[in-house]
Amino acid sequence: MQSLLSSSVLANPCTTGSPLFPPATAKLVAAASVPVAAAARSGAIAAVSRRSVSGGRCVVAAASSSSSSPAVTTAEAGEVPATMKAWAYDEYGDGSVLKLSDAAPVPDIADDQVLVRVAAAALNPVDAKRRAGKFKATDSPLPTVPGYDVAGVVVKAGRQVKGLKEGDEVYGNISEKALEGPKQSGSLAEYTAVEEKLLALKPKSLGFAQAAGLPLAVETAHEGLERAGFSAGKSILILGGAGGVGSLAIQLAKHVYGASKVAATASTPKLELLKSLGADVAIDYTKENFEDLPDKYDVVFDAVGQGEKAVKVVKEGGSVVVLTGAVVPPGFRFVVTSDGSVLEKLNPYLESGKVKPLVDPKGPFAFSQVVEAFSYLETGRATGKVVISPIP
């Protein structure tokens, strides 16, 4: 696999050879990471492996914290390692193209970016589509470290960064446009570089795993409702209410926008979940066809690709938000824009518990199980979000 982000990679003071897979570094990083991962899995302290050069030799030290959530020490630029563990692929295809590197280069940061020590990440359908090459014409160059959603701790800040500082716990969607030049070095790694404007402070009431499952999904739900002109007193039908976006669309519509009526579809075992999220009407799609029911809605939010049926239950003058599948007027599709200010706006609802992240009960998946996590995501049966935590 060729050098990743070779134009912006920090020079490695401890190794020679390939910048992506220096053999000596791979062994050293892997050895240093064992107690870190073990501590994180036990729910105790988390440590950050740091690499420095002293007298021509490479020194690895571990810093610990008594915090109950995965912690990262504040680090100056010289303390950030040159290499990291990361999942990457250098060709498009199925999950088998994903490879774990012990010595991927840590991305450098631009003046408006921060370097985040990743504590947790989450997968989205767009991650699988991107890996499969569905939008290679607008993708960043290979090789790619996948991942959009991140939660972690700022360890380095660019000169133009004003609102965030080292030690801040943050979360966000690291690529401003999911399909247009998404970041080559994503969140399925120990470190990722992110523009300050795409991040928000993590709600204190949420753990890193919960926060990581929010950004892209909640921004998609929010932007879809905004584009549809949704507002207090309106009704909405959400197709796929138990999924990552659907579960948040229910909560935003009910608890943030003040919907008069929220209906949602799911399979039989998930109907009570829909009601707990705020749905007034839970429709079992295995037993009823929503398009045959008498109710009509101001907005239909289609997260599962049933646009041709969705238009049959929208009121005249209403809107159909389509995330996947065919688009039939008055349906529309959009590409979500990552925006930290949206997360900041929603933080009070997350802090209060009015809006809750939904992490699939099979997770969080371990960092070593990223291939398995992708396979599960692609079954389309996940409830809420597929989360990877702790990292590494």
Short mmCIF file of N, CA and C in Angstrom, two decimals, residues 113-275:
data_model
loop_
_atom_site.label_atom_id
_atom_site.label_comp_id
_atom_site.label_asym_id
_atom_site.label_seq_id
_atom_site.Cartn_x
_atom_site.Cartn_y
_atom_site.Cartn_z
N GLN A 113 -7.44 23.58 11.34
CA GLN A 113 -7.79 22.24 11.80
C GLN A 113 -7.26 21.94 13.19
N VAL A 114 -7.84 20.90 13.78
CA VAL A 114 -7.30 20.33 15.01
C VAL A 114 -6.98 18.86 14.75
N LEU A 115 -6.04 18.34 15.51
CA LEU A 115 -5.75 16.91 15.47
C LEU A 115 -6.50 16.28 16.63
N VAL A 116 -7.32 15.29 16.32
CA VAL A 116 -8.14 14.62 17.32
C VAL A 116 -7.60 13.23 17.58
N ARG A 117 -7.35 12.94 18.86
CA ARG A 117 -7.03 11.56 19.27
C ARG A 117 -8.37 10.84 19.35
N VAL A 118 -8.60 9.88 18.45
CA VAL A 118 -9.90 9.25 18.30
C VAL A 118 -10.16 8.27 19.44
N ALA A 119 -11.30 8.44 20.08
CA ALA A 119 -11.74 7.51 21.13
C ALA A 119 -12.79 6.54 20.60
N ALA A 120 -13.62 7.01 19.67
CA ALA A 120 -14.67 6.17 19.09
C ALA A 120 -15.02 6.71 17.71
N ALA A 121 -15.49 5.82 16.85
CA ALA A 121 -15.94 6.18 15.52
C ALA A 121 -17.21 5.40 15.22
N ALA A 122 -17.90 5.76 14.16
CA ALA A 122 -19.12 5.05 13.78
C ALA A 122 -19.15 4.86 12.27
N LEU A 123 -19.84 3.83 11.83
CA LEU A 123 -19.99 3.56 10.41
C LEU A 123 -21.34 4.05 9.92
N ASN A 124 -21.36 4.44 8.65
CA ASN A 124 -22.59 4.86 7.99
C ASN A 124 -22.67 4.15 6.64
N PRO A 125 -23.88 4.02 6.08
CA PRO A 125 -23.99 3.39 4.76
C PRO A 125 -23.07 4.00 3.72
N VAL A 126 -22.82 5.30 3.82
CA VAL A 126 -21.94 5.95 2.85
C VAL A 126 -20.51 5.42 2.94
N ASP A 127 -20.09 4.96 4.12
CA ASP A 127 -18.76 4.37 4.24
C ASP A 127 -18.64 3.12 3.37
N ALA A 128 -19.67 2.28 3.39
CA ALA A 128 -19.64 1.06 2.58
C ALA A 128 -19.72 1.37 1.09
N LYS A 129 -20.55 2.34 0.74
CA LYS A 129 -20.68 2.73 -0.67
C LYS A 129 -19.37 3.33 -1.18
N ARG A 130 -18.72 4.11 -0.34
CA ARG A 130 -17.45 4.71 -0.74
C ARG A 130 -16.39 3.62 -0.93
N ARG A 131 -16.31 2.68 0.00
CA ARG A 131 -15.34 1.59 -0.10
C ARG A 131 -15.57 0.76 -1.36
N ALA A 132 -16.84 0.62 -1.75
CA ALA A 132 -17.18 -0.17 -2.94
C ALA A 132 -16.93 0.60 -4.24
N GLY A 133 -16.56 1.88 -4.14
CA GLY A 133 -16.26 2.67 -5.32
C GLY A 133 -17.47 3.27 -5.99
N LYS A 134 -18.56 3.44 -5.23
CA LYS A 134 -19.80 3.96 -5.82
C LYS A 134 -19.69 5.41 -6.28
N PHE A 135 -18.75 6.15 -5.67
CA PHE A 135 -18.57 7.54 -6.14
C PHE A 135 -17.09 7.87 -6.28
N LYS A 136 -16.37 6.95 -6.93
CA LYS A 136 -14.93 7.11 -7.08
C LYS A 136 -14.55 8.36 -7.88
N ALA A 137 -15.45 8.84 -8.74
CA ALA A 137 -15.14 10.02 -9.55
C ALA A 137 -14.93 11.27 -8.71
N THR A 138 -15.58 11.32 -7.54
CA THR A 138 -15.46 12.50 -6.68
C THR A 138 -14.77 12.18 -5.36
N ASP A 139 -14.27 10.95 -5.25
CA ASP A 139 -13.61 10.53 -4.01
C ASP A 139 -12.20 11.11 -3.94
N SER A 140 -11.63 11.12 -2.74
CA SER A 140 -10.23 11.49 -2.58
C SER A 140 -9.37 10.34 -3.09
N PRO A 141 -8.08 10.58 -3.34
CA PRO A 141 -7.23 9.52 -3.89
C PRO A 141 -7.04 8.36 -2.91
N LEU A 142 -6.84 7.18 -3.47
CA LEU A 142 -6.47 6.02 -2.66
C LEU A 142 -5.00 6.10 -2.30
N PRO A 143 -4.55 5.47 -1.22
CA PRO A 143 -5.33 4.67 -0.28
C PRO A 143 -6.15 5.53 0.66
N THR A 144 -7.17 4.93 1.26
CA THR A 144 -8.12 5.65 2.10
C THR A 144 -8.21 5.03 3.48
N VAL A 145 -8.17 5.87 4.49
CA VAL A 145 -8.58 5.48 5.84
C VAL A 145 -10.04 5.91 5.95
N PRO A 146 -11.00 4.97 6.02
CA PRO A 146 -12.41 5.35 6.01
C PRO A 146 -12.86 5.94 7.34
N GLY A 147 -14.11 6.42 7.33
CA GLY A 147 -14.71 6.92 8.56
C GLY A 147 -15.04 8.39 8.51
N TYR A 148 -16.30 8.72 8.79
CA TYR A 148 -16.77 10.11 8.85
C TYR A 148 -17.00 10.55 10.30
N ASP A 149 -17.68 9.73 11.07
CA ASP A 149 -18.05 10.10 12.44
C ASP A 149 -16.89 9.89 13.41
N VAL A 150 -16.70 10.86 14.30
CA VAL A 150 -15.60 10.76 15.27
C VAL A 150 -16.02 11.37 16.61
N ALA A 151 -15.46 10.82 17.67
CA ALA A 151 -15.52 11.43 18.99
C ALA A 151 -14.16 11.20 19.62
N GLY A 152 -13.61 12.23 20.21
CA GLY A 152 -12.28 12.09 20.78
C GLY A 152 -11.83 13.36 21.46
N VAL A 153 -10.52 13.51 21.59
CA VAL A 153 -9.93 14.62 22.33
C VAL A 153 -8.93 15.38 21.47
N VAL A 154 -9.02 16.69 21.49
CA VAL A 154 -8.10 17.54 20.74
C VAL A 154 -6.70 17.45 21.37
N VAL A 155 -5.70 17.12 20.55
CA VAL A 155 -4.32 17.05 21.05
C VAL A 155 -3.40 18.08 20.39
N LYS A 156 -3.92 18.76 19.37
CA LYS A 156 -3.12 19.77 18.69
C LYS A 156 -4.06 20.70 17.93
N ALA A 157 -3.78 21.99 17.93
CA ALA A 157 -4.65 22.96 17.26
C ALA A 157 -3.85 23.83 16.31
N GLY A 158 -4.44 24.10 15.15
CA GLY A 158 -3.81 24.98 14.17
C GLY A 158 -3.84 26.43 14.62
N ARG A 159 -3.06 27.24 13.94
CA ARG A 159 -2.89 28.65 14.37
C ARG A 159 -4.16 29.47 14.26
N GLN A 160 -5.07 29.10 13.36
CA GLN A 160 -6.30 29.87 13.19
C GLN A 160 -7.46 29.34 14.03
N VAL A 161 -7.23 28.30 14.79
CA VAL A 161 -8.29 27.73 15.62
C VAL A 161 -8.51 28.60 16.84
N LYS A 162 -9.74 29.02 17.06
CA LYS A 162 -10.05 29.96 18.14
C LYS A 162 -10.94 29.35 19.23
N GLY A 163 -11.83 28.44 18.84
CA GLY A 163 -12.83 27.98 19.79
C GLY A 163 -12.52 26.68 20.49
N LEU A 164 -11.52 25.96 19.99
CA LEU A 164 -11.15 24.68 20.60
C LEU A 164 -9.71 24.71 21.07
N LYS A 165 -9.41 23.91 22.06
CA LYS A 165 -8.05 23.86 22.61
C LYS A 165 -7.69 22.43 22.95
N GLU A 166 -6.42 22.21 23.19
CA GLU A 166 -5.94 20.89 23.56
C GLU A 166 -6.67 20.41 24.82
N GLY A 167 -7.10 19.18 24.81
CA GLY A 167 -7.82 18.61 25.95
C GLY A 167 -9.33 18.65 25.81
N ASP A 168 -9.87 19.42 24.85
CA ASP A 168 -11.32 19.47 24.65
C ASP A 168 -11.84 18.14 24.10
N GLU A 169 -12.94 17.66 24.67
CA GLU A 169 -13.61 16.47 24.16
C GLU A 169 -14.61 16.91 23.11
N VAL A 170 -14.47 16.36 21.89
CA VAL A 170 -15.24 16.85 20.75
C VAL A 170 -15.88 15.69 20.00
N TYR A 171 -16.83 16.04 19.13
CA TYR A 171 -17.40 15.06 18.21
C TYR A 171 -17.81 15.76 16.95
N GLY A 172 -17.92 15.01 15.85
CA GLY A 172 -18.32 15.63 14.60
C GLY A 172 -18.18 14.69 13.42
N ASN A 173 -18.63 15.19 12.28
CA ASN A 173 -18.51 14.52 10.98
C ASN A 173 -17.34 15.19 10.27
N ILE A 174 -16.25 14.47 10.04
CA ILE A 174 -14.99 15.09 9.65
C ILE A 174 -14.93 15.57 8.21
N SER A 175 -15.87 15.17 7.34
CA SER A 175 -15.86 15.58 5.94
C SER A 175 -17.04 16.49 5.66
N GLU A 176 -16.76 17.70 5.21
CA GLU A 176 -17.82 18.68 5.02
C GLU A 176 -18.88 18.18 4.03
N LYS A 177 -18.44 17.55 2.94
CA LYS A 177 -19.35 16.95 1.96
C LYS A 177 -19.02 15.48 1.84
N ALA A 178 -19.98 14.63 2.13
CA ALA A 178 -19.72 13.20 2.20
C ALA A 178 -19.26 12.60 0.87
N LEU A 179 -19.77 13.13 -0.24
CA LEU A 179 -19.49 12.53 -1.55
C LEU A 179 -18.52 13.34 -2.38
N GLU A 180 -18.13 14.50 -1.94
CA GLU A 180 -17.28 15.39 -2.74
C GLU A 180 -15.94 15.59 -2.05
N GLY A 181 -14.98 14.76 -2.42
CA GLY A 181 -13.65 14.87 -1.85
C GLY A 181 -13.61 14.65 -0.35
N PRO A 182 -14.23 13.58 0.16
CA PRO A 182 -14.14 13.32 1.61
C PRO A 182 -12.70 13.06 2.02
N LYS A 183 -12.42 13.23 3.28
CA LYS A 183 -11.04 13.14 3.75
C LYS A 183 -10.41 11.78 3.45
N GLN A 184 -9.16 11.83 3.03
CA GLN A 184 -8.43 10.61 2.72
C GLN A 184 -8.04 9.87 4.00
N SER A 185 -7.81 10.62 5.06
CA SER A 185 -7.44 10.02 6.34
C SER A 185 -8.60 10.21 7.31
N GLY A 186 -9.46 9.18 7.43
CA GLY A 186 -10.69 9.30 8.18
C GLY A 186 -10.58 8.92 9.64
N SER A 187 -11.72 8.56 10.23
CA SER A 187 -11.80 8.39 11.69
C SER A 187 -11.52 6.98 12.19
N LEU A 188 -11.35 6.02 11.30
CA LEU A 188 -11.03 4.66 11.75
C LEU A 188 -9.52 4.52 11.95
N ALA A 189 -9.03 5.35 12.83
CA ALA A 189 -7.61 5.46 13.11
C ALA A 189 -7.43 6.09 14.48
N GLU A 190 -6.20 6.06 14.97
CA GLU A 190 -5.93 6.65 16.29
C GLU A 190 -6.00 8.16 16.28
N TYR A 191 -5.72 8.78 15.12
CA TYR A 191 -5.75 10.23 15.01
C TYR A 191 -6.42 10.62 13.70
N THR A 192 -7.08 11.78 13.70
CA THR A 192 -7.62 12.32 12.47
C THR A 192 -7.58 13.85 12.55
N ALA A 193 -7.39 14.48 11.40
CA ALA A 193 -7.33 15.95 11.33
C ALA A 193 -8.68 16.48 10.85
N VAL A 194 -9.21 17.49 11.54
CA VAL A 194 -10.57 17.98 11.25
C VAL A 194 -10.61 19.49 11.35
N GLU A 195 -11.34 20.13 10.42
CA GLU A 195 -11.57 21.57 10.53
C GLU A 195 -12.37 21.86 11.79
N GLU A 196 -11.99 22.93 12.46
CA GLU A 196 -12.68 23.31 13.70
C GLU A 196 -14.17 23.49 13.47
N LYS A 197 -14.56 24.04 12.32
CA LYS A 197 -15.97 24.35 12.07
C LYS A 197 -16.85 23.12 11.96
N LEU A 198 -16.24 21.94 11.80
CA LEU A 198 -17.01 20.71 11.66
C LEU A 198 -17.24 20.00 12.98
N LEU A 199 -16.67 20.52 14.05
CA LEU A 199 -16.73 19.87 15.35
C LEU A 199 -17.53 20.68 16.36
N ALA A 200 -17.95 20.00 17.42
CA ALA A 200 -18.59 20.64 18.56
C ALA A 200 -18.09 19.95 19.82
N LEU A 201 -18.19 20.65 20.93
CA LEU A 201 -17.84 20.02 22.20
C LEU A 201 -18.80 18.86 22.46
N LYS A 202 -18.27 17.75 22.91
CA LYS A 202 -19.10 16.59 23.21
C LYS A 202 -19.97 16.87 24.43
N PRO A 203 -21.27 16.56 24.34
CA PRO A 203 -22.12 16.72 25.53
C PRO A 203 -21.55 15.92 26.70
N LYS A 204 -21.48 16.56 27.86
CA LYS A 204 -20.86 15.91 29.01
C LYS A 204 -21.64 14.68 29.47
N SER A 205 -22.92 14.63 29.16
CA SER A 205 -23.74 13.50 29.59
C SER A 205 -23.55 12.26 28.73
N LEU A 206 -22.82 12.39 27.62
CA LEU A 206 -22.63 11.27 26.71
C LEU A 206 -21.21 10.75 26.77
N GLY A 207 -21.07 9.44 26.64
CA GLY A 207 -19.76 8.83 26.49
C GLY A 207 -19.29 9.00 25.06
N PHE A 208 -18.03 8.65 24.82
CA PHE A 208 -17.48 8.80 23.47
C PHE A 208 -18.20 7.90 22.47
N ALA A 209 -18.52 6.67 22.86
CA ALA A 209 -19.19 5.75 21.94
C ALA A 209 -20.56 6.29 21.54
N GLN A 210 -21.30 6.83 22.49
CA GLN A 210 -22.61 7.41 22.17
C GLN A 210 -22.46 8.61 21.25
N ALA A 211 -21.52 9.49 21.56
CA ALA A 211 -21.33 10.70 20.77
C ALA A 211 -20.90 10.38 19.34
N ALA A 212 -20.06 9.37 19.18
CA ALA A 212 -19.56 9.02 17.85
C ALA A 212 -20.68 8.59 16.92
N GLY A 213 -21.76 8.04 17.47
CA GLY A 213 -22.87 7.58 16.65
C GLY A 213 -23.80 8.67 16.18
N LEU A 214 -23.53 9.91 16.54
CA LEU A 214 -24.48 10.98 16.24
C LEU A 214 -24.21 11.81 14.98
N PRO A 215 -22.99 12.29 14.73
CA PRO A 215 -22.82 13.43 13.82
C PRO A 215 -23.47 13.32 12.45
N LEU A 216 -23.04 12.38 11.61
CA LEU A 216 -23.57 12.35 10.25
C LEU A 216 -25.07 12.07 10.24
N ALA A 217 -25.51 11.17 11.11
CA ALA A 217 -26.94 10.81 11.14
C ALA A 217 -27.80 11.96 11.62
N VAL A 218 -27.40 12.62 12.71
CA VAL A 218 -28.24 13.70 13.24
C VAL A 218 -28.19 14.92 12.33
N GLU A 219 -27.04 15.16 11.66
CA GLU A 219 -26.97 16.26 10.70
C GLU A 219 -27.85 15.97 9.48
N THR A 220 -27.89 14.70 9.05
CA THR A 220 -28.75 14.33 7.93
C THR A 220 -30.22 14.50 8.29
N ALA A 221 -30.59 14.03 9.47
CA ALA A 221 -31.98 14.18 9.91
C ALA A 221 -32.36 15.64 10.01
N HIS A 222 -31.49 16.44 10.61
CA HIS A 222 -31.77 17.87 10.80
C HIS A 222 -31.86 18.58 9.45
N GLU A 223 -30.90 18.34 8.57
CA GLU A 223 -30.91 19.05 7.28
C GLU A 223 -32.12 18.63 6.43
N GLY A 224 -32.48 17.36 6.50
CA GLY A 224 -33.66 16.92 5.76
C GLY A 224 -34.92 17.61 6.23
N LEU A 225 -35.08 17.72 7.54
CA LEU A 225 -36.26 18.41 8.08
C LEU A 225 -36.25 19.89 7.73
N GLU A 226 -35.07 20.50 7.78
CA GLU A 226 -34.97 21.92 7.42
C GLU A 226 -35.33 22.14 5.95
N ARG A 227 -34.76 21.31 5.07
CA ARG A 227 -35.02 21.47 3.64
C ARG A 227 -36.49 21.21 3.30
N ALA A 228 -37.14 20.35 4.09
CA ALA A 228 -38.56 20.07 3.86
C ALA A 228 -39.47 21.14 4.45
N GLY A 229 -38.90 22.11 5.14
CA GLY A 229 -39.70 23.16 5.75
C GLY A 229 -40.51 22.68 6.92
N PHE A 230 -40.00 21.68 7.62
CA PHE A 230 -40.76 21.13 8.74
C PHE A 230 -40.79 22.11 9.90
N SER A 231 -41.93 22.16 10.59
CA SER A 231 -42.08 23.10 11.70
C SER A 231 -43.15 22.60 12.66
N ALA A 232 -43.29 23.31 13.75
CA ALA A 232 -44.24 22.92 14.79
C ALA A 232 -45.64 22.78 14.23
N GLY A 233 -46.34 21.74 14.68
CA GLY A 233 -47.72 21.51 14.27
C GLY A 233 -47.88 20.68 13.03
N LYS A 234 -46.79 20.35 12.33
CA LYS A 234 -46.89 19.55 11.12
C LYS A 234 -46.77 18.06 11.46
N SER A 235 -47.21 17.23 10.52
CA SER A 235 -47.15 15.78 10.69
C SER A 235 -46.06 15.20 9.80
N ILE A 236 -45.55 14.03 10.20
CA ILE A 236 -44.45 13.42 9.45
C ILE A 236 -44.53 11.90 9.56
N LEU A 237 -44.18 11.22 8.47
CA LEU A 237 -44.01 9.77 8.43
C LEU A 237 -42.54 9.49 8.14
N ILE A 238 -41.92 8.68 8.97
CA ILE A 238 -40.50 8.36 8.80
C ILE A 238 -40.39 6.89 8.45
N LEU A 239 -39.87 6.61 7.27
CA LEU A 239 -39.69 5.23 6.81
C LEU A 239 -38.31 4.76 7.23
N GLY A 240 -38.28 3.71 8.04
CA GLY A 240 -37.01 3.24 8.59
C GLY A 240 -36.71 3.92 9.90
N GLY A 241 -37.69 3.91 10.80
CA GLY A 241 -37.58 4.67 12.04
C GLY A 241 -36.59 4.12 13.05
N ALA A 242 -36.16 2.86 12.88
CA ALA A 242 -35.23 2.28 13.85
C ALA A 242 -33.78 2.38 13.40
N GLY A 243 -33.54 2.95 12.23
CA GLY A 243 -32.18 3.10 11.73
C GLY A 243 -31.46 4.29 12.33
N GLY A 244 -30.21 4.49 11.93
CA GLY A 244 -29.43 5.59 12.48
C GLY A 244 -30.05 6.95 12.25
N VAL A 245 -30.41 7.26 11.00
CA VAL A 245 -31.03 8.54 10.68
C VAL A 245 -32.48 8.58 11.14
N GLY A 246 -33.21 7.50 10.87
CA GLY A 246 -34.64 7.47 11.20
C GLY A 246 -34.91 7.66 12.67
N SER A 247 -34.11 7.00 13.53
CA SER A 247 -34.33 7.11 14.97
C SER A 247 -34.12 8.54 15.45
N LEU A 248 -33.21 9.25 14.83
CA LEU A 248 -32.97 10.64 15.21
C LEU A 248 -34.00 11.58 14.58
N ALA A 249 -34.47 11.24 13.38
CA ALA A 249 -35.51 12.06 12.74
C ALA A 249 -36.78 12.04 13.58
N ILE A 250 -37.12 10.88 14.14
CA ILE A 250 -38.28 10.80 15.03
C ILE A 250 -38.12 11.77 16.19
N GLN A 251 -36.97 11.70 16.84
CA GLN A 251 -36.75 12.51 18.05
C GLN A 251 -36.69 13.99 17.74
N LEU A 252 -36.02 14.36 16.65
CA LEU A 252 -35.96 15.78 16.30
C LEU A 252 -37.35 16.31 15.96
N ALA A 253 -38.08 15.56 15.15
CA ALA A 253 -39.42 16.01 14.75
C ALA A 253 -40.31 16.23 15.97
N LYS A 254 -40.26 15.30 16.92
CA LYS A 254 -41.15 15.36 18.08
C LYS A 254 -40.67 16.34 19.14
N HIS A 255 -39.40 16.22 19.52
CA HIS A 255 -38.91 16.93 20.70
C HIS A 255 -38.22 18.26 20.40
N VAL A 256 -37.80 18.47 19.17
CA VAL A 256 -37.13 19.73 18.81
C VAL A 256 -38.06 20.61 17.98
N TYR A 257 -38.70 20.03 16.97
CA TYR A 257 -39.56 20.81 16.06
C TYR A 257 -40.99 20.93 16.55
N GLY A 258 -41.45 20.03 17.41
CA GLY A 258 -42.82 20.11 17.91
C GLY A 258 -43.85 19.57 16.95
N ALA A 259 -43.60 18.42 16.35
CA ALA A 259 -44.54 17.81 15.41
C ALA A 259 -45.88 17.53 16.08
N SER A 260 -46.95 17.67 15.31
CA SER A 260 -48.27 17.33 15.82
C SER A 260 -48.50 15.82 15.81
N LYS A 261 -47.85 15.15 14.85
CA LYS A 261 -47.99 13.71 14.75
C LYS A 261 -46.75 13.13 14.08
N VAL A 262 -46.18 12.10 14.71
CA VAL A 262 -45.03 11.40 14.15
C VAL A 262 -45.40 9.93 13.98
N ALA A 263 -45.34 9.45 12.74
CA ALA A 263 -45.53 8.04 12.45
C ALA A 263 -44.21 7.50 11.91
N ALA A 264 -43.96 6.22 12.13
CA ALA A 264 -42.71 5.63 11.66
C ALA A 264 -42.91 4.15 11.41
N THR A 265 -42.08 3.61 10.51
CA THR A 265 -42.16 2.19 10.18
C THR A 265 -40.95 1.44 10.74
N ALA A 266 -41.19 0.17 11.07
CA ALA A 266 -40.13 -0.74 11.52
C ALA A 266 -40.71 -2.15 11.52
N SER A 267 -39.86 -3.14 11.81
CA SER A 267 -40.33 -4.51 11.92
C SER A 267 -40.94 -4.73 13.30
N THR A 268 -41.63 -5.85 13.47
CA THR A 268 -42.38 -6.12 14.69
C THR A 268 -41.58 -5.93 15.99
N PRO A 269 -40.37 -6.46 16.10
CA PRO A 269 -39.65 -6.35 17.38
C PRO A 269 -39.24 -4.92 17.75
N LYS A 270 -39.32 -3.99 16.78
CA LYS A 270 -38.81 -2.65 17.02
C LYS A 270 -39.91 -1.60 17.21
N LEU A 271 -41.16 -2.04 17.24
CA LEU A 271 -42.27 -1.09 17.34
C LEU A 271 -42.27 -0.34 18.67
N GLU A 272 -41.98 -1.02 19.76
CA GLU A 272 -41.94 -0.35 21.05
C GLU A 272 -40.80 0.66 21.11
N LEU A 273 -39.70 0.35 20.44
CA LEU A 273 -38.59 1.30 20.36
C LEU A 273 -39.04 2.59 19.70
N LEU A 274 -39.77 2.47 18.61
CA LEU A 274 -40.27 3.67 17.91
C LEU A 274 -41.09 4.55 18.85
N LYS A 275 -41.95 3.92 19.63
CA LYS A 275 -42.80 4.68 20.55
C LYS A 275 -41.96 5.34 21.64
#
